[in-house]
Amino acid sequence: MRRPSEQSAEITCRKSSRQVFVSLLGFETRETTLFPFIRNTSLQPSQMATKELKSFTREEVAKHNKDGDLWIIIDAKVYDITKFKNMHPGGASVLLDEEVAGQDATEAFYGLHRHEVITKPQYQRLQIGVIEGEKSVIYGRIAGELSKVPYAEPSWLSESYKSSYYTENHRAFQKAVRKFVDEVVTPDANLHEEDGKPPSKAILEAMAKLNIHAMRMGPGKHLKGLELMGGLVKPEEFDYFHELIITQEFARSSRRGYGDGLMAGSVIGLPPVLNFGRPEIKAKVIPDVLSGQKLICLAISEAFAGSDVAGLKTTAKKTEDGKHWIINGTKKWITNGTFAHYFTVGCRTDDGFTVILVERGEGVETKAIKTSYSPTAGTAFVTFDNVKVPVENTLGPEGGGIFVMLSNFNHERWVMVCSSARSHRMIVEECLKWTAQRKAFGKPLHSQAVIRNKLASMIARVESVQNWLENITYQMCNMSYKQQAQALAGPIGLLKMQATRAAQLTATDAVQIFGGRGITRTGMGEFIEHYHRTVPFDAILGGAEDVLGDLGVRQAIRGIPKNARL
């Protein structure tokens, strides 16, 4: 259990780490204006900014190796931990060890701590100097920058690699999105993944300023006249590779519940309105959602039916005058349902299956469902009790809901694969770093053949998924919406099955590589634990693996020529 002083220091760190200026794509504002949720915090002048650091030799540092006079060296920096040692979570004895006290503790430190620990203000202030003639060489993730670790980035972003899919505009776009995610989104993700509250309103508004909500819906007429990412890409030039970039960059925050909470429900709930809604419905709903002022979610899944869309029990019956639908039933596992303003609902009607837009109001009740990831996602059980909805809210033809949903599923599943592939890659990077710095039997962990074999499998999986994903994305860029619905349902289903099965294998291997740290929610293996705990979501949401695999095979079977023989 942490001491009160440590908890206080951590709280102080969380506050001060968000007190920065945000300058992005031509607009600059204080974060206390952009992010009202930290308005009451105050930035204290850094002690390090006013304290002059002295230079010491290693011999001088070695003299300070006692209980009442204790210094250590980490990455050519000298720290006085005399007073801190009694607050050390691992106990004072660790710091008084003869191989640590007064010595270079860099290797010991990075065998037990992530780099961001040493960058926290409460630990930075312990630095009293540097080693004469030496420079610090270790760094963590640099906001907005590409990683230099092999396979940490998709090949098109890797040095010396080329791609026939991506243009220079895609590269400039990726750089801007990464900067936005690292500097604006990720701090909020870290905060709310833990406290379970919805993403901050200020984040949604910051995304709206750059029209990111609109771009997450894919290319289309809804982008006309909008300034995208500060003017980096023209609406008519925006394609599915731009959208892939957005989805993959947002996945890098590695906070799965928050990622779904960040209007993932709108990404899958709004397209049916965009593609099948009446003009008056579009005019009412779309602007509010794309501005981040209101949220919409997709309400298809039921406890009764699972992946069997045809087995849904929620009903919609017309009133005698034919002007309204009366909807009754329940929906379960609805992402963003707890705080959504609109629901895109799949209903059973007299002539089949129909999709209807329902606004939150009388008769609509939502209850939070506890899952294995953060409540930030807003996962809900939704009840419709005699909900009266105008027939104008029908999306697509009455009885034609299957086509509406199947065409929507393609984009939904493709988005999930984009996110899954990038989250998968983050774990590969974590494992490569860890096996390089972790020592076992006096050698780096990657000196063991069994570990290298696991790494080889991880790399092969993530690279194959990314390449298949880019191939599918290219087809989407060159097909109409109708053609995609007809030709890509099976391939996207198979791709999602492959992506999520590969991810689960890598999650298991990663836990083995990290050992006990891989099942610990904080510290060195925090991202491994989080990934292993939440990776099944991608395998279930949007259609279970077995169902999607069967969909792909059945579509392939239908395409076999009648006269084909061995």
XYZ file of N, CA and C in Angstrom, residues 71 88 95 153 212:
15
model
N 23.520 8.934 -2.445
C 23.375 9.410 -3.815
C 23.409 8.214 -4.764
N 10.520 5.103 -0.518
C 10.630 4.244 -1.686
C 9.666 3.071 -1.576
N 17.777 0.471 -1.982
C 18.628 1.601 -2.326
C 19.943 1.587 -1.564
N 6.489 0.771 -35.787
C 5.639 1.533 -36.698
C 5.296 0.664 -37.905
N -12.325 16.038 -36.802
C -11.925 14.638 -36.675
C -13.142 13.730 -36.575
